Amino acid sequence: MDVGSQQRGQWTSKIGFIFAAAGSAIGLGNIWRFPYITGQNGGAAFVFVYLMCILVIGLPYLYAELALGRYVHKNPVGAIRAIRPGSAWVLIGGLGVVTGLGILSYYAVIAGWTVGYIFKMAIPNQITFGEFVANPYLVVSLFAFFILITILVVYGGVQNGIERWSKILMPLLFVLLLGLIVYANFLPGSGKGLAFYLKPDFSKITGKVVLAALGQAFFSLSLGMGLMITYGSYLSKEDNLISSGFYVALADTAIAIMAGLIIFPALFAMNQNPAAGPGLVFQVLPAIFLHMPGGVIVGMIFFLLLSIAALTSTISLLEVPTAYLVDEKRVARKVAVWIVGGLTFLIGLPSALSQGAVSWLSKPIVGGMEFLSLMDFVWGNISLTVGAFFLSIFVGWVWGAKHAATELQQGNPAFARWAPFWSFLIRFVTPVFIFIILLNLFKFFG
Ligand code: TRP
């Protein structure tokens, strides 16, 4: 019997998995990262490429991670070990574990800002976003606070609390976003923003745009580092991986698109630059809220929900290294979460201080990126893309698309008809496409 997965337990229901996995997928990636990356990459053409990446690469690849996870009931390292013991493939699982730490280290910094903004909305002092993130005491304590909450949730066992809260809070987030879409699109001048966001100019599609779109697709769906292997490992054989995975991808994509329907109309209505980068959401949305009747309350609720959406994501990021220590190193879960959380805090400090608090960290290091943006690029883009490349080859060729397809048919017999098509995607389309993208990246640097 597999001790690790026993300690980790199983989802209480199919809906429990969908909420937990959607909770992981929906986060800052949808509401903070998607709009600013879209803004930097020219708008609608990027959105189009992004949707194609989700459909052709993201969703089929999501099934590969889920199938592997449920088949072996293990963390990414353990899963690969179970299929190819003693091979170098294990390194790919290891990369996933390290990537979890890397992403969490800066992600929790930004999540800390969202917590700070709940209060900032209520206090009518006018410090700007730039001043806010450059205050070292503020950002480091908010960052520490967020890591601590994440540790406490993962420490105590997530399923009940998170499942129950996600079921209430995610629909609330959805309703709030709908309301804001209506409001933003009534602002005078918002139409130009909508056009920027939805009317593609295909001449803007370059290698860099496609890389950004693919990276964003993996990031947003929580793919490429074995998170879905880990979450899939808590599923039972009766669960329908195909429909569950589809709902997760649909919810995630819908929330991202909705976020853009708020930000871009508002942005153009207020004459701001869509390519402003990571500060976009923190500058534009508060400005809208302050113009609305009752905007303070709406703003507070918005940042509260965003914090919670971020929390269900940080939990999943902490879970992968934790599951690794628990399964493979036999560390007690309650110890493992503190080790991983403490390490994350240390790794994250330079990111927290890189937005003006410490000047040499805040200067561009490579390609115009300061420390936090560089971490996001390395872990949140390159590492996930490389990870997905090797994992798709692992599932498609090493474990074998046939075995994976058989696993996907469990709980969904009708998948048999689609299996050859899916095998083709995972064996050829995914790895070849990613390979071309990566080549292009090296040319971009080269
Ligand atoms: N998907 C989350 C978001 O969009 C971030 C995230 C959580 C993630 N877990 C992950 C990204 C695992 C990659 C891999 O905010």
Short mmCIF file of C-alpha atoms and ligand atoms in Angstrom, two decimals:
data_model
loop_
_atom_site.label_atom_id
_atom_site.label_comp_id
_atom_site.label_asym_id
_atom_site.label_seq_id
_atom_site.Cartn_x
_atom_site.Cartn_y
_atom_site.Cartn_z
CA MET A 1 0.00 0.00 0.00
CA ASP A 2 1.23 3.43 -0.83
CA VAL A 3 1.75 5.30 2.42
CA GLY A 4 2.25 8.70 0.86
CA SER A 5 -1.03 8.87 -0.95
CA GLN A 6 -2.82 7.51 2.12
CA GLN A 7 -1.54 10.38 4.19
CA ARG A 8 -2.53 12.77 1.44
CA GLY A 9 -5.97 11.24 1.18
CA GLN A 10 -8.40 11.51 -1.69
CA TRP A 11 -10.76 14.19 -2.85
CA THR A 12 -14.12 13.86 -1.17
CA SER A 13 -15.89 13.87 -4.52
CA LYS A 14 -15.52 14.59 -8.20
CA ILE A 15 -16.66 18.14 -7.53
CA GLY A 16 -14.03 18.35 -4.80
CA PHE A 17 -11.31 17.68 -7.33
CA ILE A 18 -12.72 20.13 -9.85
CA PHE A 19 -12.81 22.88 -7.26
CA ALA A 20 -9.33 22.15 -5.93
CA ALA A 21 -7.80 21.90 -9.40
CA ALA A 22 -9.70 24.95 -10.63
CA GLY A 23 -8.63 26.67 -7.43
CA SER A 24 -5.03 25.91 -8.32
CA ALA A 25 -5.48 27.04 -11.90
CA ILE A 26 -7.45 30.20 -11.16
CA GLY A 27 -5.28 32.71 -9.39
CA LEU A 28 -3.04 35.67 -9.97
CA GLY A 29 -2.22 34.11 -13.32
CA ASN A 30 -5.70 34.94 -14.59
CA ILE A 31 -6.30 38.35 -13.09
CA TRP A 32 -2.83 39.81 -12.63
CA ARG A 33 -0.58 38.06 -15.16
CA PHE A 34 -2.87 37.43 -18.12
CA PRO A 35 -3.89 41.09 -18.61
CA TYR A 36 -0.39 42.50 -18.34
CA ILE A 37 1.14 39.85 -20.63
CA THR A 38 -1.67 40.47 -23.11
CA GLY A 39 -0.97 44.19 -22.87
CA GLN A 40 2.73 43.71 -23.47
CA ASN A 41 2.17 41.41 -26.42
CA GLY A 42 -0.14 43.54 -28.45
CA GLY A 43 -3.64 42.57 -27.29
CA ALA A 44 -6.13 40.59 -29.36
CA ALA A 45 -3.63 38.69 -31.51
CA PHE A 46 -2.04 37.40 -28.33
CA VAL A 47 -5.45 36.40 -26.95
CA PHE A 48 -6.11 34.41 -30.11
CA VAL A 49 -2.77 32.58 -29.90
CA TYR A 50 -3.39 31.98 -26.19
CA LEU A 51 -6.76 30.34 -26.83
CA MET A 52 -5.22 28.11 -29.51
CA CYS A 53 -2.47 27.10 -27.09
CA ILE A 54 -5.03 26.14 -24.45
CA LEU A 55 -7.05 24.06 -26.88
CA VAL A 56 -4.34 22.31 -28.88
CA ILE A 57 -1.52 22.03 -26.31
CA GLY A 58 -2.80 22.83 -22.82
CA LEU A 59 -5.88 20.64 -22.59
CA PRO A 60 -4.39 17.48 -24.19
CA TYR A 61 -1.30 17.91 -22.06
CA LEU A 62 -3.42 18.38 -18.92
CA TYR A 63 -4.87 14.93 -19.62
CA ALA A 64 -1.36 13.48 -19.80
CA GLU A 65 -0.47 14.77 -16.33
CA LEU A 66 -3.79 13.65 -14.84
CA ALA A 67 -3.52 10.16 -16.35
CA LEU A 68 0.01 9.65 -15.06
CA GLY A 69 -0.91 10.94 -11.61
CA ARG A 70 -3.94 8.76 -11.15
CA TYR A 71 -2.18 5.71 -12.58
CA VAL A 72 0.67 5.75 -10.07
CA HIS A 73 -0.81 7.76 -7.16
CA LYS A 74 2.42 9.66 -6.55
CA ASN A 75 4.15 13.04 -6.62
CA PRO A 76 6.03 13.84 -9.89
CA VAL A 77 9.33 12.31 -8.80
CA GLY A 78 7.67 9.19 -7.43
CA ALA A 79 5.48 8.89 -10.52
CA ILE A 80 8.44 8.85 -12.89
CA ARG A 81 10.36 6.53 -10.61
CA ALA A 82 7.45 4.10 -10.57
CA ILE A 83 7.45 3.90 -14.36
CA ARG A 84 11.20 4.14 -15.15
CA PRO A 85 13.08 3.39 -11.93
CA GLY A 86 16.67 4.59 -11.82
CA SER A 87 16.51 6.56 -15.08
CA ALA A 88 17.53 10.17 -15.69
CA TRP A 89 13.83 10.95 -16.27
CA VAL A 90 13.56 11.38 -12.53
CA LEU A 91 15.36 14.70 -12.99
CA ILE A 92 12.27 16.02 -14.75
CA GLY A 93 10.22 15.24 -11.68
CA GLY A 94 12.90 16.98 -9.64
CA LEU A 95 12.67 20.01 -11.90
CA GLY A 96 8.95 20.13 -11.15
CA VAL A 97 9.58 20.14 -7.41
CA VAL A 98 12.15 22.93 -7.70
CA THR A 99 9.87 24.90 -10.01
CA GLY A 100 7.13 24.72 -7.39
CA LEU A 101 9.49 26.42 -4.95
CA GLY A 102 10.62 28.93 -7.56
CA ILE A 103 7.12 30.01 -8.57
CA LEU A 104 5.82 30.09 -5.01
CA SER A 105 8.73 32.32 -3.94
CA TYR A 106 7.63 35.30 -6.03
CA TYR A 107 3.95 34.40 -6.38
CA ALA A 108 3.48 34.76 -2.63
CA VAL A 109 5.10 38.19 -2.80
CA ILE A 110 2.43 39.40 -5.21
CA ALA A 111 -0.26 37.60 -3.23
CA GLY A 112 0.99 39.61 -0.25
CA TRP A 113 0.38 42.82 -2.20
CA THR A 114 -3.24 41.77 -2.84
CA VAL A 115 -3.72 41.34 0.92
CA GLY A 116 -2.20 44.75 1.49
CA TYR A 117 -4.56 46.25 -1.08
CA ILE A 118 -7.63 45.02 0.84
CA PHE A 119 -6.61 47.53 3.50
CA LYS A 120 -5.20 50.10 1.14
CA MET A 121 -8.65 50.41 -0.46
CA ALA A 122 -10.15 51.21 2.94
CA ILE A 123 -7.58 53.76 4.00
CA PRO A 124 -7.90 56.94 1.97
CA ASN A 125 -4.20 57.72 1.98
CA GLN A 126 -2.84 58.20 -1.47
CA ILE A 127 0.41 56.30 -1.56
CA THR A 128 0.92 55.04 -5.11
CA PHE A 129 1.50 51.46 -6.16
CA GLY A 130 5.17 52.28 -6.69
CA GLU A 131 5.52 53.60 -3.15
CA PHE A 132 3.58 50.65 -1.75
CA VAL A 133 5.80 47.94 -3.25
CA ALA A 134 8.99 49.84 -2.48
CA ASN A 135 8.29 49.79 1.26
CA PRO A 136 10.46 46.92 2.52
CA TYR A 137 8.69 46.42 5.88
CA LEU A 138 5.29 46.35 4.28
CA VAL A 139 6.08 43.93 1.47
CA VAL A 140 8.20 41.55 3.53
CA SER A 141 5.63 41.26 6.31
CA LEU A 142 2.78 40.75 3.84
CA PHE A 143 4.88 38.15 2.04
CA ALA A 144 5.69 36.37 5.31
CA PHE A 145 2.03 36.50 6.28
CA PHE A 146 0.94 34.88 3.02
CA ILE A 147 3.50 32.09 3.27
CA LEU A 148 2.39 31.47 6.83
CA ILE A 149 -1.29 31.17 5.90
CA THR A 150 -0.34 28.79 3.07
CA ILE A 151 1.72 26.66 5.46
CA LEU A 152 -1.11 26.53 8.00
CA VAL A 153 -3.65 25.40 5.43
CA VAL A 154 -1.43 22.70 3.92
CA TYR A 155 -0.33 21.71 7.43
CA GLY A 156 -3.85 21.05 8.59
CA GLY A 157 -4.96 19.12 5.52
CA VAL A 158 -6.55 21.11 2.79
CA GLN A 159 -9.49 19.22 1.43
CA ASN A 160 -12.34 20.23 3.67
CA GLY A 161 -11.53 23.83 4.34
CA ILE A 162 -10.43 24.68 0.84
CA GLU A 163 -13.06 22.62 -0.92
CA ARG A 164 -15.83 24.15 1.13
CA TRP A 165 -14.56 27.72 0.87
CA SER A 166 -13.78 27.46 -2.84
CA LYS A 167 -17.38 26.47 -3.51
CA ILE A 168 -18.60 29.72 -1.98
CA LEU A 169 -15.83 32.11 -2.95
CA MET A 170 -15.16 31.16 -6.56
CA PRO A 171 -18.78 31.80 -7.61
CA LEU A 172 -18.62 35.09 -5.71
CA LEU A 173 -15.49 36.06 -7.63
CA PHE A 174 -17.32 35.20 -10.84
CA VAL A 175 -20.31 37.41 -10.02
CA LEU A 176 -18.09 40.28 -8.97
CA LEU A 177 -16.11 40.06 -12.21
CA LEU A 178 -19.37 40.09 -14.20
CA GLY A 179 -20.46 43.25 -12.44
CA LEU A 180 -17.13 44.93 -13.10
CA ILE A 181 -17.27 43.99 -16.78
CA VAL A 182 -20.56 45.82 -17.13
CA TYR A 183 -19.26 48.83 -15.25
CA ALA A 184 -15.95 49.07 -17.11
CA ASN A 185 -17.60 48.86 -20.52
CA PHE A 186 -19.89 51.78 -19.75
CA LEU A 187 -16.96 54.09 -19.08
CA PRO A 188 -16.56 56.68 -21.85
CA GLY A 189 -13.71 55.73 -24.17
CA SER A 190 -13.77 52.06 -23.18
CA GLY A 191 -14.55 50.92 -26.73
CA LYS A 192 -10.96 51.38 -27.86
CA GLY A 193 -9.87 49.04 -25.10
CA LEU A 194 -12.34 46.41 -26.20
CA ALA A 195 -11.00 46.67 -29.75
CA PHE A 196 -7.41 46.36 -28.53
CA TYR A 197 -8.42 43.25 -26.60
CA LEU A 198 -10.71 41.53 -29.12
CA LYS A 199 -9.88 42.71 -32.67
CA PRO A 200 -6.77 40.79 -33.65
CA ASP A 201 -4.08 42.24 -35.85
CA PHE A 202 -2.43 39.01 -36.96
CA SER A 203 0.70 40.74 -38.16
CA LYS A 204 1.58 41.16 -34.48
CA ILE A 205 2.14 37.41 -34.02
CA THR A 206 5.86 36.77 -33.60
CA GLY A 207 7.90 33.99 -32.03
CA LYS A 208 8.06 35.98 -28.83
CA VAL A 209 4.27 36.33 -28.75
CA VAL A 210 3.78 32.59 -29.23
CA LEU A 211 6.28 31.79 -26.49
CA ALA A 212 4.55 34.18 -24.11
CA ALA A 213 1.15 32.68 -24.98
CA LEU A 214 2.30 29.12 -24.50
CA GLY A 215 4.05 29.97 -21.24
CA GLN A 216 0.93 31.75 -20.02
CA ALA A 217 -1.24 28.75 -20.99
CA PHE A 218 0.93 26.39 -18.94
CA PHE A 219 1.17 28.82 -16.05
CA SER A 220 -2.54 29.50 -15.93
CA LEU A 221 -3.56 25.85 -16.10
CA SER A 222 -0.90 24.95 -13.49
CA LEU A 223 0.87 22.69 -15.98
CA GLY A 224 4.46 21.71 -16.64
CA MET A 225 5.66 21.01 -13.11
CA GLY A 226 3.62 17.97 -12.16
CA LEU A 227 1.00 19.76 -10.10
CA MET A 228 -1.73 17.96 -12.03
CA ILE A 229 0.19 14.70 -11.57
CA THR A 230 0.03 15.32 -7.84
CA TYR A 231 -3.62 16.41 -7.78
CA GLY A 232 -4.51 13.59 -10.18
CA SER A 233 -2.93 11.15 -7.75
CA TYR A 234 -5.75 11.87 -5.31
CA LEU A 235 -8.42 10.82 -7.82
CA SER A 236 -10.18 7.47 -7.88
CA LYS A 237 -10.55 5.14 -10.84
CA GLU A 238 -14.26 5.99 -11.20
CA ASP A 239 -13.52 9.63 -11.81
CA ASN A 240 -13.93 10.94 -15.32
CA LEU A 241 -10.61 12.64 -16.08
CA ILE A 242 -11.78 13.94 -19.43
CA SER A 243 -14.79 15.88 -18.25
CA SER A 244 -13.18 17.02 -14.98
CA GLY A 245 -10.11 18.30 -16.80
CA PHE A 246 -12.30 20.04 -19.34
CA TYR A 247 -14.27 21.90 -16.66
CA VAL A 248 -11.05 23.01 -15.00
CA ALA A 249 -9.65 24.38 -18.26
CA LEU A 250 -12.96 26.03 -19.14
CA ALA A 251 -13.31 27.78 -15.78
CA ASP A 252 -9.71 28.93 -15.88
CA THR A 253 -9.98 30.33 -19.40
CA ALA A 254 -13.29 32.03 -18.69
CA ILE A 255 -11.91 33.86 -15.66
CA ALA A 256 -8.86 35.08 -17.58
CA ILE A 257 -10.96 36.35 -20.49
CA MET A 258 -13.30 38.08 -18.06
CA ALA A 259 -10.40 39.80 -16.32
CA GLY A 260 -9.31 41.24 -19.67
CA LEU A 261 -12.86 42.45 -20.37
CA ILE A 262 -12.53 44.61 -17.28
CA ILE A 263 -8.95 45.78 -17.47
CA PHE A 264 -8.64 46.85 -21.11
CA PRO A 265 -11.82 48.90 -21.43
CA ALA A 266 -10.99 50.58 -18.12
CA LEU A 267 -7.39 51.10 -19.11
CA PHE A 268 -8.22 52.86 -22.35
CA ALA A 269 -10.99 54.84 -20.71
CA MET A 270 -8.37 56.19 -18.33
CA ASN A 271 -5.76 56.72 -20.99
CA GLN A 272 -3.22 54.37 -19.50
CA ASN A 273 -0.56 52.33 -21.21
CA PRO A 274 -1.55 48.65 -21.67
CA ALA A 275 2.12 47.60 -21.80
CA ALA A 276 2.84 48.94 -18.31
CA GLY A 277 3.80 45.51 -17.01
CA PRO A 278 3.27 43.78 -13.65
CA GLY A 279 1.76 46.80 -11.91
CA LEU A 280 -1.20 46.99 -14.30
CA VAL A 281 -3.93 45.46 -12.12
CA PHE A 282 -2.79 47.25 -9.00
CA GLN A 283 -2.88 50.64 -10.66
CA VAL A 284 -5.90 50.49 -12.96
CA LEU A 285 -8.51 48.69 -10.89
CA PRO A 286 -8.15 50.80 -7.72
CA ALA A 287 -8.53 53.85 -9.92
CA ILE A 288 -11.86 52.52 -11.21
CA PHE A 289 -13.03 51.58 -7.75
CA LEU A 290 -12.38 55.07 -6.47
CA HIS A 291 -14.68 56.45 -9.17
CA MET A 292 -17.55 54.16 -8.31
CA PRO A 293 -20.27 54.74 -5.74
CA GLY A 294 -19.56 52.21 -2.98
CA GLY A 295 -16.27 51.54 -4.70
CA VAL A 296 -14.33 51.19 -1.47
CA ILE A 297 -16.38 48.16 -0.46
CA VAL A 298 -16.27 46.67 -3.95
CA GLY A 299 -12.52 47.22 -4.06
CA MET A 300 -12.01 45.57 -0.71
CA ILE A 301 -14.12 42.58 -1.70
CA PHE A 302 -12.27 42.33 -5.00
CA PHE A 303 -8.83 42.19 -3.42
CA LEU A 304 -10.10 39.81 -0.74
CA LEU A 305 -11.35 37.41 -3.39
CA LEU A 306 -8.15 37.80 -5.37
CA SER A 307 -6.19 36.94 -2.22
CA ILE A 308 -8.28 33.85 -1.77
CA ALA A 309 -7.91 32.85 -5.41
CA ALA A 310 -4.15 33.27 -4.90
CA LEU A 311 -4.29 31.19 -1.74
CA THR A 312 -5.82 28.16 -3.45
CA SER A 313 -2.92 28.46 -5.93
CA THR A 314 -0.12 28.88 -3.35
CA ILE A 315 -1.48 25.87 -1.53
CA SER A 316 -1.07 23.78 -4.67
CA LEU A 317 2.43 25.15 -5.24
CA LEU A 318 3.46 24.23 -1.71
CA GLU A 319 1.82 20.84 -2.06
CA VAL A 320 4.15 19.52 -4.76
CA PRO A 321 7.48 19.87 -2.88
CA THR A 322 5.68 18.78 0.29
CA ALA A 323 4.29 15.65 -1.34
CA TYR A 324 7.79 14.92 -2.62
CA LEU A 325 9.33 15.13 0.86
CA VAL A 326 6.52 13.09 2.36
CA ASP A 327 6.55 10.32 -0.27
CA GLU A 328 10.17 10.07 -1.23
CA LYS A 329 12.07 11.27 1.85
CA ARG A 330 9.63 10.02 4.48
CA VAL A 331 9.49 13.43 6.14
CA ALA A 332 6.37 13.93 8.26
CA ARG A 333 3.92 16.23 6.49
CA LYS A 334 3.83 18.64 9.41
CA VAL A 335 7.61 19.03 9.25
CA ALA A 336 7.76 19.09 5.46
CA VAL A 337 5.46 22.11 5.12
CA TRP A 338 7.69 24.17 7.42
CA ILE A 339 10.86 23.19 5.57
CA VAL A 340 9.36 24.05 2.19
CA GLY A 341 7.66 27.20 3.47
CA GLY A 342 10.80 28.45 5.22
CA LEU A 343 12.93 27.82 2.17
CA THR A 344 10.42 29.60 -0.02
CA PHE A 345 10.52 32.62 2.23
CA LEU A 346 14.31 32.88 1.91
CA ILE A 347 14.28 32.40 -1.86
CA GLY A 348 11.49 34.95 -2.17
CA LEU A 349 13.14 37.77 -0.24
CA PRO A 350 15.05 39.21 -3.20
CA SER A 351 11.82 39.21 -5.24
CA ALA A 352 9.99 40.99 -2.44
CA LEU A 353 12.71 43.65 -2.31
CA SER A 354 13.08 44.05 -6.06
CA GLN A 355 10.31 46.58 -6.66
CA GLY A 356 12.19 49.58 -5.39
CA ALA A 357 13.05 48.60 -1.82
CA VAL A 358 16.63 47.60 -2.66
CA SER A 359 17.94 49.48 -5.63
CA TRP A 360 20.39 46.96 -7.11
CA LEU A 361 17.72 44.24 -7.07
CA SER A 362 15.28 46.59 -8.73
CA LYS A 363 17.52 47.33 -11.71
CA PRO A 364 17.14 45.33 -14.91
CA ILE A 365 19.32 42.22 -14.77
CA VAL A 366 18.70 40.44 -18.08
CA GLY A 367 16.44 41.47 -20.95
CA GLY A 368 15.14 44.49 -19.06
CA MET A 369 13.80 42.37 -16.21
CA GLU A 370 14.39 43.12 -12.55
CA PHE A 371 14.60 40.26 -10.06
CA LEU A 372 10.91 39.43 -9.67
CA SER A 373 10.16 39.57 -13.39
CA LEU A 374 13.24 37.47 -14.02
CA MET A 375 12.04 34.81 -11.55
CA ASP A 376 8.66 34.83 -13.26
CA PHE A 377 10.31 34.40 -16.65
CA VAL A 378 12.66 31.62 -15.55
CA TRP A 379 10.27 29.56 -13.41
CA GLY A 380 6.84 30.66 -14.57
CA ASN A 381 7.66 30.49 -18.27
CA ILE A 382 10.85 28.67 -19.31
CA SER A 383 10.87 25.99 -16.67
CA LEU A 384 7.20 25.09 -17.18
CA THR A 385 7.69 24.97 -20.93
CA VAL A 386 10.78 22.76 -20.67
CA GLY A 387 9.03 20.60 -18.06
CA ALA A 388 6.00 20.14 -20.30
CA PHE A 389 8.25 19.26 -23.23
CA PHE A 390 9.91 16.39 -21.36
CA LEU A 391 6.77 15.26 -19.58
CA SER A 392 4.83 15.02 -22.84
CA ILE A 393 7.62 12.87 -24.29
CA PHE A 394 7.67 10.83 -21.13
CA VAL A 395 3.94 10.14 -21.25
CA GLY A 396 3.71 9.82 -25.04
CA TRP A 397 6.79 7.70 -25.69
CA VAL A 398 8.34 6.31 -22.52
CA TRP A 399 5.31 5.30 -20.52
CA GLY A 400 3.41 5.15 -23.81
CA ALA A 401 0.38 6.98 -25.15
CA LYS A 402 -1.46 3.63 -25.25
CA HIS A 403 -1.14 3.11 -21.52
CA ALA A 404 -2.07 6.71 -20.83
CA ALA A 405 -5.11 6.45 -23.12
CA THR A 406 -6.23 3.30 -21.32
CA GLU A 407 -6.03 5.23 -18.06
CA LEU A 408 -8.09 8.06 -19.55
CA GLN A 409 -10.73 5.57 -20.68
CA GLN A 410 -11.26 4.46 -17.10
CA GLY A 411 -14.30 6.42 -16.07
CA ASN A 412 -14.91 7.56 -19.65
CA PRO A 413 -15.26 4.62 -22.09
CA ALA A 414 -16.31 6.96 -24.91
CA PHE A 415 -12.77 8.36 -24.94
CA ALA A 416 -11.71 5.25 -26.88
CA ARG A 417 -12.82 6.95 -30.10
CA TRP A 418 -10.68 10.00 -29.42
CA ALA A 419 -7.65 8.12 -28.14
CA PRO A 420 -5.75 7.96 -31.47
CA PHE A 421 -6.22 11.69 -31.99
CA TRP A 422 -5.10 12.46 -28.45
CA SER A 423 -2.06 10.15 -28.84
CA PHE A 424 -1.08 12.01 -31.97
CA LEU A 425 -1.30 15.34 -30.16
CA ILE A 426 0.70 14.25 -27.14
CA ARG A 427 3.37 12.32 -29.07
CA PHE A 428 3.96 14.69 -31.95
CA VAL A 429 2.17 18.01 -31.83
CA THR A 430 2.96 18.99 -28.23
CA PRO A 431 6.69 18.17 -28.14
CA VAL A 432 7.42 19.44 -31.66
CA PHE A 433 5.55 22.67 -31.09
CA ILE A 434 7.30 23.29 -27.76
CA PHE A 435 10.64 22.44 -29.31
CA ILE A 436 10.22 25.04 -32.03
CA ILE A 437 9.20 27.61 -29.45
CA LEU A 438 12.27 26.88 -27.35
CA LEU A 439 14.59 27.07 -30.34
CA ASN A 440 13.12 30.42 -31.12
CA LEU A 441 13.81 31.52 -27.57
CA PHE A 442 17.48 30.72 -27.84
CA LYS A 443 17.64 32.61 -31.08
CA PHE A 444 15.95 35.48 -29.27
CA PHE A 445 18.75 35.46 -26.72
CA GLY A 446 21.43 34.53 -29.08
N1 TRP B 1 -2.18 28.57 -12.13
C1 TRP B 1 -1.97 29.50 -11.06
C2 TRP B 1 -2.41 30.86 -11.52
O1 TRP B 1 -2.83 31.02 -12.62
C3 TRP B 1 -0.54 29.47 -10.57
C4 TRP B 1 -0.10 28.09 -10.22
C5 TRP B 1 -0.51 27.37 -9.19
C6 TRP B 1 0.75 27.26 -10.94
N2 TRP B 1 0.05 26.12 -9.21
C7 TRP B 1 0.84 26.03 -10.27
C8 TRP B 1 1.45 27.44 -12.10
C9 TRP B 1 1.57 24.99 -10.78
C10 TRP B 1 2.21 26.40 -12.60
C11 TRP B 1 2.26 25.18 -11.97
O2 TRP B 1 -2.35 31.81 -10.78
#
